Short mmCIF file of C-alpha atoms and ligand atoms in Angstrom, two decimals:
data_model
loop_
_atom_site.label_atom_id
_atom_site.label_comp_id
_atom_site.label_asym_id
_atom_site.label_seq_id
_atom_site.Cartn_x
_atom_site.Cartn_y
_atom_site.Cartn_z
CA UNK B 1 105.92 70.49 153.97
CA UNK B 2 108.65 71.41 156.26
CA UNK B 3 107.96 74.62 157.01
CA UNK B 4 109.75 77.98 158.77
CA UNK B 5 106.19 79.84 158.46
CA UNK B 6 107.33 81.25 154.74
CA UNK B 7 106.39 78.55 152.04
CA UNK B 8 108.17 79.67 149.16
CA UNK B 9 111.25 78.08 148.40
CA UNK B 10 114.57 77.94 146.49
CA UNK B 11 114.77 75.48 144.03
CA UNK B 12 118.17 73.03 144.24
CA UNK B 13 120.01 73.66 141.39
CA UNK B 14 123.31 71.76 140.58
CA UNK B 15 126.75 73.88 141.28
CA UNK B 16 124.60 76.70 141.85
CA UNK B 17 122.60 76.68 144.96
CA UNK B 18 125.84 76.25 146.81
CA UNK B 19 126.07 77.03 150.45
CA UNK B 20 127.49 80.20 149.65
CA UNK B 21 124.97 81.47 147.19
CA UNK B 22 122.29 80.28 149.98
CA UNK B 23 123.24 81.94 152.53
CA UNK B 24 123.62 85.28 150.48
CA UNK B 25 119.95 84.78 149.84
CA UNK B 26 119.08 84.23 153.45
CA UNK B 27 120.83 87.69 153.92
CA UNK B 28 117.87 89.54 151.69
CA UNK B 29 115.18 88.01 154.29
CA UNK B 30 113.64 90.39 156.76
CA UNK B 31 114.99 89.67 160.22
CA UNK B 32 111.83 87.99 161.24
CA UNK B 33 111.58 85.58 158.42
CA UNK B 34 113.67 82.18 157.30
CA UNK B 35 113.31 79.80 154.72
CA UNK B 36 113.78 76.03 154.04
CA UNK B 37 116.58 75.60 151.10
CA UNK B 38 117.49 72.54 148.94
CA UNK B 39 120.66 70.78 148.60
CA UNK B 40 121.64 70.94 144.89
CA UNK B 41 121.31 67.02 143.54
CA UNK B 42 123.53 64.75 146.17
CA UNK B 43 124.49 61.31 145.12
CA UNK B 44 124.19 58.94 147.87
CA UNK B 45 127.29 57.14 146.70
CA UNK B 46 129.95 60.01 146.59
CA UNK B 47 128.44 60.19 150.07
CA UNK B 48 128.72 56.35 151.40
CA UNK B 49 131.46 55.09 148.90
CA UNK B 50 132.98 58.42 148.34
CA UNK B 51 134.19 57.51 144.67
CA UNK B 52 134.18 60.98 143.29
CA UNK B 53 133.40 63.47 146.15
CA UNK B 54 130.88 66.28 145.81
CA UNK B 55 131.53 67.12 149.46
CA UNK B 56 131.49 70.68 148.80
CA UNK B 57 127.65 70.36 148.64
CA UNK B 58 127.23 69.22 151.57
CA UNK B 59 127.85 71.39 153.72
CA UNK B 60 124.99 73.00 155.49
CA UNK B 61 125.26 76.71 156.61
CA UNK B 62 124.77 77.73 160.42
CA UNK B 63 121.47 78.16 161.62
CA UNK B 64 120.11 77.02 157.95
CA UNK B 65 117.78 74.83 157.47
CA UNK B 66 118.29 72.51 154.26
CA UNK B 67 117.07 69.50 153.12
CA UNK B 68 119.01 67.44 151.21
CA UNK B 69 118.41 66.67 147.62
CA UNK B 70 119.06 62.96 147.02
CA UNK B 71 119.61 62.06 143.12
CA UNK B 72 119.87 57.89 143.16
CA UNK B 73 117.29 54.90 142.46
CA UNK B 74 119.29 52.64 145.02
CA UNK B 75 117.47 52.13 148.26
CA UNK B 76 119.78 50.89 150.62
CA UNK B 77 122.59 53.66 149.14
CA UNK B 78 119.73 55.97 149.78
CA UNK B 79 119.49 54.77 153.44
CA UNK B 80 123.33 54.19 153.81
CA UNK B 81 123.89 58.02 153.10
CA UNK B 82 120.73 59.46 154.79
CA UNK B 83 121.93 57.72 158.18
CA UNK B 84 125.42 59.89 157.42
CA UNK B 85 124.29 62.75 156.53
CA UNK B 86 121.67 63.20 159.32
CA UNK B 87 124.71 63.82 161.39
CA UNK B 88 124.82 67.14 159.62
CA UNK B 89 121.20 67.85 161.15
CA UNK B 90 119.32 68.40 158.04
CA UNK B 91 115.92 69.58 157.73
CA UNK B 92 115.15 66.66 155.46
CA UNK B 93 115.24 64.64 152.52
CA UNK B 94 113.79 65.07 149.05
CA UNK B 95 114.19 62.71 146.04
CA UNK B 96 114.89 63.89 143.02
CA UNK B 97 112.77 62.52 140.28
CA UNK B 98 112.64 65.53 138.07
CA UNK B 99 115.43 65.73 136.03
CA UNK B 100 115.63 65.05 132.66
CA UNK B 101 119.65 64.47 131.70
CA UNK B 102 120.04 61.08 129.90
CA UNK B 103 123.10 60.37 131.66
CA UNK B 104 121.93 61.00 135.18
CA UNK B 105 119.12 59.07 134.39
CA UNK B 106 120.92 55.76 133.79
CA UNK B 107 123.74 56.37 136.11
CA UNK B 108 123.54 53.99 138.99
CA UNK B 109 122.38 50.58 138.97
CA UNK B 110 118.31 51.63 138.82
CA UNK B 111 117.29 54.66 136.91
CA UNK B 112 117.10 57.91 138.55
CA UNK B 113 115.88 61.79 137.76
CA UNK B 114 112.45 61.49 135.97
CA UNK B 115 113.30 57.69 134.45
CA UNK B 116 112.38 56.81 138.18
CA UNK B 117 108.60 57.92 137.42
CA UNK B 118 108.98 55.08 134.92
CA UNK B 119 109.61 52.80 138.38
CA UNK B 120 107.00 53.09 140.85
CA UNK B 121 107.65 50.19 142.44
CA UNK B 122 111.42 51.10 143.21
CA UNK B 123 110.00 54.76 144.56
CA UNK B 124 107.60 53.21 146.60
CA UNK B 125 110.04 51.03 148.19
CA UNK B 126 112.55 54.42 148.46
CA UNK B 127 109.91 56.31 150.56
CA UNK B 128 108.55 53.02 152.35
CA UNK B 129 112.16 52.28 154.12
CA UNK B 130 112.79 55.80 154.44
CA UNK B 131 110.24 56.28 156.54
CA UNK B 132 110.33 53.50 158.36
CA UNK B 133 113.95 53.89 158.76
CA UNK B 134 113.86 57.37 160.05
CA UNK B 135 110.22 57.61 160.79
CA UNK B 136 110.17 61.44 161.87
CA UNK B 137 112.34 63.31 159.40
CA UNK B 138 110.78 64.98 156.44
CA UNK B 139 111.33 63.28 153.06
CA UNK B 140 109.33 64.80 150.37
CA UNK B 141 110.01 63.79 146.59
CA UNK B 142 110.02 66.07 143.60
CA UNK B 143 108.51 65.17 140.39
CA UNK B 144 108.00 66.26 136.84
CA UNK B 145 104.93 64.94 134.63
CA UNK B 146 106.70 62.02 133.91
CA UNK B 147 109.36 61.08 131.08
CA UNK B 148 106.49 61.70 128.82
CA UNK B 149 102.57 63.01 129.38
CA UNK B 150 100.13 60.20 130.73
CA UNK B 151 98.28 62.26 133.25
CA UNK B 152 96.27 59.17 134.89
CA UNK B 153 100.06 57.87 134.97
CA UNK B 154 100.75 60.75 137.29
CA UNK B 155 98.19 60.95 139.41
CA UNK B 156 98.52 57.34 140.10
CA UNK B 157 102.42 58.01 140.54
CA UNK B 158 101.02 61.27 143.34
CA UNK B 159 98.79 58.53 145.03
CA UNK B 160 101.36 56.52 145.51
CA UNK B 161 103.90 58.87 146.86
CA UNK B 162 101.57 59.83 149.41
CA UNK B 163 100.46 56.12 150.47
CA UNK B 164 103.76 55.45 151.15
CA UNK B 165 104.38 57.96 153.63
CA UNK B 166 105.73 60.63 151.85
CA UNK B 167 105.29 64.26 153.61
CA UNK B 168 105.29 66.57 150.96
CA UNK B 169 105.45 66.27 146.85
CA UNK B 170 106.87 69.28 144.62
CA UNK B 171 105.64 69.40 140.99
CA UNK B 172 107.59 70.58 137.89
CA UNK B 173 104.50 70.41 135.30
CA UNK B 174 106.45 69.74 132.47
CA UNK B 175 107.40 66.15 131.20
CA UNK B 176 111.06 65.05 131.00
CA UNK B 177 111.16 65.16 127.06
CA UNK B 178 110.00 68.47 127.42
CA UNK B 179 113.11 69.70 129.30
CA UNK B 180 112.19 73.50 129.39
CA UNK B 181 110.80 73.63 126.02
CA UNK B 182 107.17 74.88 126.17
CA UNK B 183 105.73 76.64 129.66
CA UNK B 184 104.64 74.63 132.47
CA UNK B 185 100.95 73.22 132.37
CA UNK B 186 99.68 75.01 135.74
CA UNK B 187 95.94 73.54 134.99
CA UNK B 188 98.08 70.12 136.42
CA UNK B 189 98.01 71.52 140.02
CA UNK B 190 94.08 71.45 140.53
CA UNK B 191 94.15 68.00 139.07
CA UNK B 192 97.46 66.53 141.67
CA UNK B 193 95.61 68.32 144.01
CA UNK B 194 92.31 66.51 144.36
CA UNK B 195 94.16 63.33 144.39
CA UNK B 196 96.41 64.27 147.61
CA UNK B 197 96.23 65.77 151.00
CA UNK B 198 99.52 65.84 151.51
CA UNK B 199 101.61 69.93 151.24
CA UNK B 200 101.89 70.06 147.36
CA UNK B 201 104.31 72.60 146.38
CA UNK B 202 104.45 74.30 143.00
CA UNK B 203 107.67 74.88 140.51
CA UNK B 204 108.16 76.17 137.23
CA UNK B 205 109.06 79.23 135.37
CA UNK B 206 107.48 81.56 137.99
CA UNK B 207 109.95 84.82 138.03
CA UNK B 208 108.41 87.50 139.81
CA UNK B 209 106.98 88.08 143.08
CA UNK B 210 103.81 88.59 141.70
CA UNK B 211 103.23 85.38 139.85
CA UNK B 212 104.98 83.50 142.73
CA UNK B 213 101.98 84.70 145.33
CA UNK B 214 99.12 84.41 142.28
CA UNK B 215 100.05 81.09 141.86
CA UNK B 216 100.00 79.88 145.70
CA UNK B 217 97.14 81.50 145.58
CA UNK B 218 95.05 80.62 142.45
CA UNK B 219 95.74 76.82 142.96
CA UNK B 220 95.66 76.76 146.72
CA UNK B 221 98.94 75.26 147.11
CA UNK B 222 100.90 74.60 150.04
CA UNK B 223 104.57 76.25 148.54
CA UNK B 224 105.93 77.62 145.53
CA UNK B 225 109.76 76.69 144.41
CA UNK B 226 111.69 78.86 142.48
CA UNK B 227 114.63 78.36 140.46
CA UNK B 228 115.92 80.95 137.92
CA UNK B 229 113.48 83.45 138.69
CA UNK B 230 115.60 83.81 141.89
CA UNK B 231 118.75 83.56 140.14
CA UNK B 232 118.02 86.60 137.75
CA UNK B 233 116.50 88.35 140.75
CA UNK B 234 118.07 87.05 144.02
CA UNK B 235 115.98 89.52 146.38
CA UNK B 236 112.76 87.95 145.19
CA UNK B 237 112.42 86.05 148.27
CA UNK B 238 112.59 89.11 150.26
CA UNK B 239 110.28 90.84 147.71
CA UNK B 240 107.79 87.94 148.83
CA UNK B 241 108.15 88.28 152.52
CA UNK B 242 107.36 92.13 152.34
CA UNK B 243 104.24 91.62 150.40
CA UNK B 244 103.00 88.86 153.03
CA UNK B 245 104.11 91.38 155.72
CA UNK B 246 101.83 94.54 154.07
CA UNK B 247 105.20 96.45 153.57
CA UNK B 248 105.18 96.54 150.18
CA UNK B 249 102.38 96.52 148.01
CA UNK B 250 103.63 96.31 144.46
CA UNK B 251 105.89 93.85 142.56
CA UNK B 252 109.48 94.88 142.39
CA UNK B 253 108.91 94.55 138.46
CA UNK B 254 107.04 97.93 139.02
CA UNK B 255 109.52 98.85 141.84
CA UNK B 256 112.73 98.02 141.96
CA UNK B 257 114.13 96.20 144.87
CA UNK B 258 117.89 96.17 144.18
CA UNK B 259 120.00 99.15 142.80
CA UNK B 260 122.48 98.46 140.19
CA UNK B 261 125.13 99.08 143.01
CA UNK B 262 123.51 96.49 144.85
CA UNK B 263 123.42 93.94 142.15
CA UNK B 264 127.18 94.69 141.79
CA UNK B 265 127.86 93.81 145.22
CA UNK B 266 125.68 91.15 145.18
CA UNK B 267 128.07 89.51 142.68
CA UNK B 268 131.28 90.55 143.89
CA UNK B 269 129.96 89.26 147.44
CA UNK B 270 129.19 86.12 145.53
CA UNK B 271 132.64 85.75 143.63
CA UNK B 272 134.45 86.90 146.60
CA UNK B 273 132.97 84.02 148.73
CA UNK B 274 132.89 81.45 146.30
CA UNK B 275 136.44 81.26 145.85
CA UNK B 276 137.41 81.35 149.98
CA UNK B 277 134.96 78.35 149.45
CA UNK B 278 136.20 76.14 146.84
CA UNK B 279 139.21 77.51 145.16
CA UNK B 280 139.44 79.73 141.64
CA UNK B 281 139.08 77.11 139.54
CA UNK B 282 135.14 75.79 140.54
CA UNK B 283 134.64 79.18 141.30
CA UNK B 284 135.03 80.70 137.61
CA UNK B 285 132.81 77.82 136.62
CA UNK B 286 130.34 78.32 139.40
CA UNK B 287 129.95 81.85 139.28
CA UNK B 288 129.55 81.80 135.20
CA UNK B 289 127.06 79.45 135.50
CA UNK B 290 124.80 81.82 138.12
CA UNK B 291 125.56 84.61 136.33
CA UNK B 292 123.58 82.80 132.86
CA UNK B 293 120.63 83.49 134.87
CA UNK B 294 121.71 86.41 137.27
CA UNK B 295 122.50 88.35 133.81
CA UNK B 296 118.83 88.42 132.52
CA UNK B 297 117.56 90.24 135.57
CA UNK B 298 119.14 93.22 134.41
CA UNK B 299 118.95 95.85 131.51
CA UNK B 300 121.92 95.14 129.23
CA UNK B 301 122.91 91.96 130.98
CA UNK B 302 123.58 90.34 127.97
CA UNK B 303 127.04 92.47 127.41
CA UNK B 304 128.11 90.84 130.63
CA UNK B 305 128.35 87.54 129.10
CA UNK B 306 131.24 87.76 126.99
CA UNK B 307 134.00 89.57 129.46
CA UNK B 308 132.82 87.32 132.05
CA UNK B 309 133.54 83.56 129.51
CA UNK B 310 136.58 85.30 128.68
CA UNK B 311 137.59 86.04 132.21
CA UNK B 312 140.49 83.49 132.86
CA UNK B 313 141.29 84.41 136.62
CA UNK B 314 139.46 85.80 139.78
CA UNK B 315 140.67 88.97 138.95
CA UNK B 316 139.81 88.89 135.72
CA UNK B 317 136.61 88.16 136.65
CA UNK B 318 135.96 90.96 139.06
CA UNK B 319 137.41 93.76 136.69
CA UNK B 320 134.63 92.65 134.08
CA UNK B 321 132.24 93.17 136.64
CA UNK B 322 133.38 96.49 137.59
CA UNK B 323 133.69 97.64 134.14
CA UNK B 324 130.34 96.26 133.13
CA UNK B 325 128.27 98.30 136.19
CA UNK B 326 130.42 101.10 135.59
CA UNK B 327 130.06 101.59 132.01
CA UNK B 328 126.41 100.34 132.18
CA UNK B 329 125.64 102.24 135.42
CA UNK B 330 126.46 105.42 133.06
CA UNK B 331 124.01 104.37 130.02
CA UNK B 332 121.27 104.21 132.41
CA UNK B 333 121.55 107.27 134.20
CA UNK B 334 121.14 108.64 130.49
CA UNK B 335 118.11 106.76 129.86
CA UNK B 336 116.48 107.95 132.91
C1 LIG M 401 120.96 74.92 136.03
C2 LIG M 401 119.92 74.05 136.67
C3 LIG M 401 120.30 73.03 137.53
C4 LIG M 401 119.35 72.22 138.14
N1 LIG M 401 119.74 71.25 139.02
C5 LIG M 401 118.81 70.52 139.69
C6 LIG M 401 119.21 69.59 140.70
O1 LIG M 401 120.40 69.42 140.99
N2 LIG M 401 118.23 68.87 141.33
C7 LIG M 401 116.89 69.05 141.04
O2 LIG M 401 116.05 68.40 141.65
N3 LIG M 401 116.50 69.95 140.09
C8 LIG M 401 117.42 70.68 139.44
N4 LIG M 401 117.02 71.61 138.52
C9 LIG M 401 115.58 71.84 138.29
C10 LIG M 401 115.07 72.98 139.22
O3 LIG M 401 115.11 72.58 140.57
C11 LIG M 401 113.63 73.38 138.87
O4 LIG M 401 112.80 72.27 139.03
C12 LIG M 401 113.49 73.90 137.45
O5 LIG M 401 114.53 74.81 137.13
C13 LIG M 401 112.14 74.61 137.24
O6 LIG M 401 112.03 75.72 138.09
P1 LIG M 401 112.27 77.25 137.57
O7 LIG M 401 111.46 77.42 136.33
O8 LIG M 401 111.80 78.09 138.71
O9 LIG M 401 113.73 77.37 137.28
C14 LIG M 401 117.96 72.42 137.89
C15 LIG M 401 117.58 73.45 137.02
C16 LIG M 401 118.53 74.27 136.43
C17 LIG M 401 118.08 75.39 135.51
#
């Protein structure tokens, strides 16, 4: 796996791992430590044909390195875009075939998202010209069970990924009916694991530090991705680092990392660059959208919620904040 020396990554999420949200993340790390990030989904075609522009995902952030996400069944779109994008100097590639959305999956001309674990032949052509193509950069595919369990499916699906050249494959263990209904089948790992020697990197419902270094760890993976954990607790990363670096010793669910003041600037930070970014209007829809997650990683971050769909403007958005970490701020002195 492509790798700064810190294998734990975050996971691409769509409008929300944004450039801006990324590189508010890289601003937890310790100064001596960086990490890989993930494009959120990127459809070659908006990127070749440029029919309805996602451009604002694009974008990579200075000194970051990010590999780009590519959602599409289409081989030569795939190769078309890859070629332009790689004058961004990206880490990588990754293809998506992981999510689950109906529509996404029958979008293009081929199936894409988990439906292409139904088409090994067309991903085994996708990573076969890829690599060919563009022999030395990274291009590492992420995959859920399948659409629905057939475990000797999968593992013949792993082998072939790795055959055909593949450098790294990240797991979801759950199956594409599945969505996020029922918790991730970890046992999956040792199995994918005997079958490859390619970097397998692990994903699903990990939320703490603790579980994200027990489960490197306890199935002797390469990496561990993580999506809303990091959302609800942004400095998890950093969390992470200090434990591999013996500064910290406990998990921050014992010891808090980030003050409520922090959190609070952490999303006014967030708000505040969003919309210098992409204007108020993505921005409201954006930031509501991180804060779904954001909000559970804090004691009565369910009252935030409401204000915050309600909010019709920036500024509307920023008083609810204010209000909600002020009034809150003032319960949980109390409860102390
Ligand atoms: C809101 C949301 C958007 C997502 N968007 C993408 C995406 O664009 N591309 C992708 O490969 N996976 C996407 N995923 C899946 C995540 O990358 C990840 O595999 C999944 O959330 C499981 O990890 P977690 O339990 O740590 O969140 C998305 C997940 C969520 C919750």
């Amino acid at each position: 796996m492509f790798s700064t020396g810190f294998p734990f990554y975050l996971a691409p999420m769509d409008d929300i791992t944004n450039p801006v949200l990324r590189a508010l993340i890289a601003q937890t790390l310790p100064k001596d430590v960086s990490m890989v990030f993930f494009s959120p989904a990127i459809n070659p075609n908006s990127i070749v044909n440029r029919h309805h522009a996602r451009d604002e995902d694009v974008p990579i952030n200075p000194g970051e390195k990010l590999i780009y996400n590519i959602m599409s069944g289409e081989s030569d779109l795939i190769l078309k875009a890859m070629d332009l994008l790689l004058k961004n100097n990206p880490a990588g590639f990754n293809l998506n075939c992981g999510c689950p959305r109906g529509k996404i999956q029958t979008a293009g001309r081929n199936p894409c998202g988990v439906a292409l674990m139904e088409r090994p032949d067309l991903v085994a052509q996708i990573i076969r010209e890829a690599k060919k193509v563009f022999p030395c950069i990274h291009f590492s595919v992420k995959i859920r069970i399948g659409v629905k369990r057939d475990i000797p499916k999968l593992l013949s699906f792993c082998g072939m990924v790795q055959e055909q050249g593949a450098d790294a494959l990240i797991l979801h263990p759950r199956t594409g009916e599945e969505q996020f209904t029922r918790p991730v089948d970890n046992g999956l790992y040792n199995q994918v694991r005997q079958t490859l020697t390619i970097p397998l990197v692990g994903n699903g419902d990990v939320l703490d530090d603790e579980e994200a270094l027990a489960l490197k760890q306890r199935y002797g993976l390469n990496g561990v991705m993580i999506g809303r954990g990091a959302l609800a607790h942004p400095c998890i990363f950093r969390a992470i680092a200090l434990r591999l670096q013996g500064e910290r010793t406990r998990s921050f669910l014992e010891e808090p990392m980030m003050t409520w003041d922090e959190r609070r600037d952490f999303l006014l930070q967030y708000l505040t660059g969003l919309n210098e970014r992409y204007g108020e209007a993505l921005t409201l829809k954006r930031f509501r959208l991180f804060c779904e997650w954001f909000r559970r990683g804090m004691e009565f971050g369910l009252v935030l919620r409401g204000p915050l769909v309600k909010a019709k403007s920036l500024h509307e958005m920023q008083d609810a904040i204010q209000k909600f970490f002020f009034t809150n701020k003032k319960q949980i002195l109390s409860l102390v």
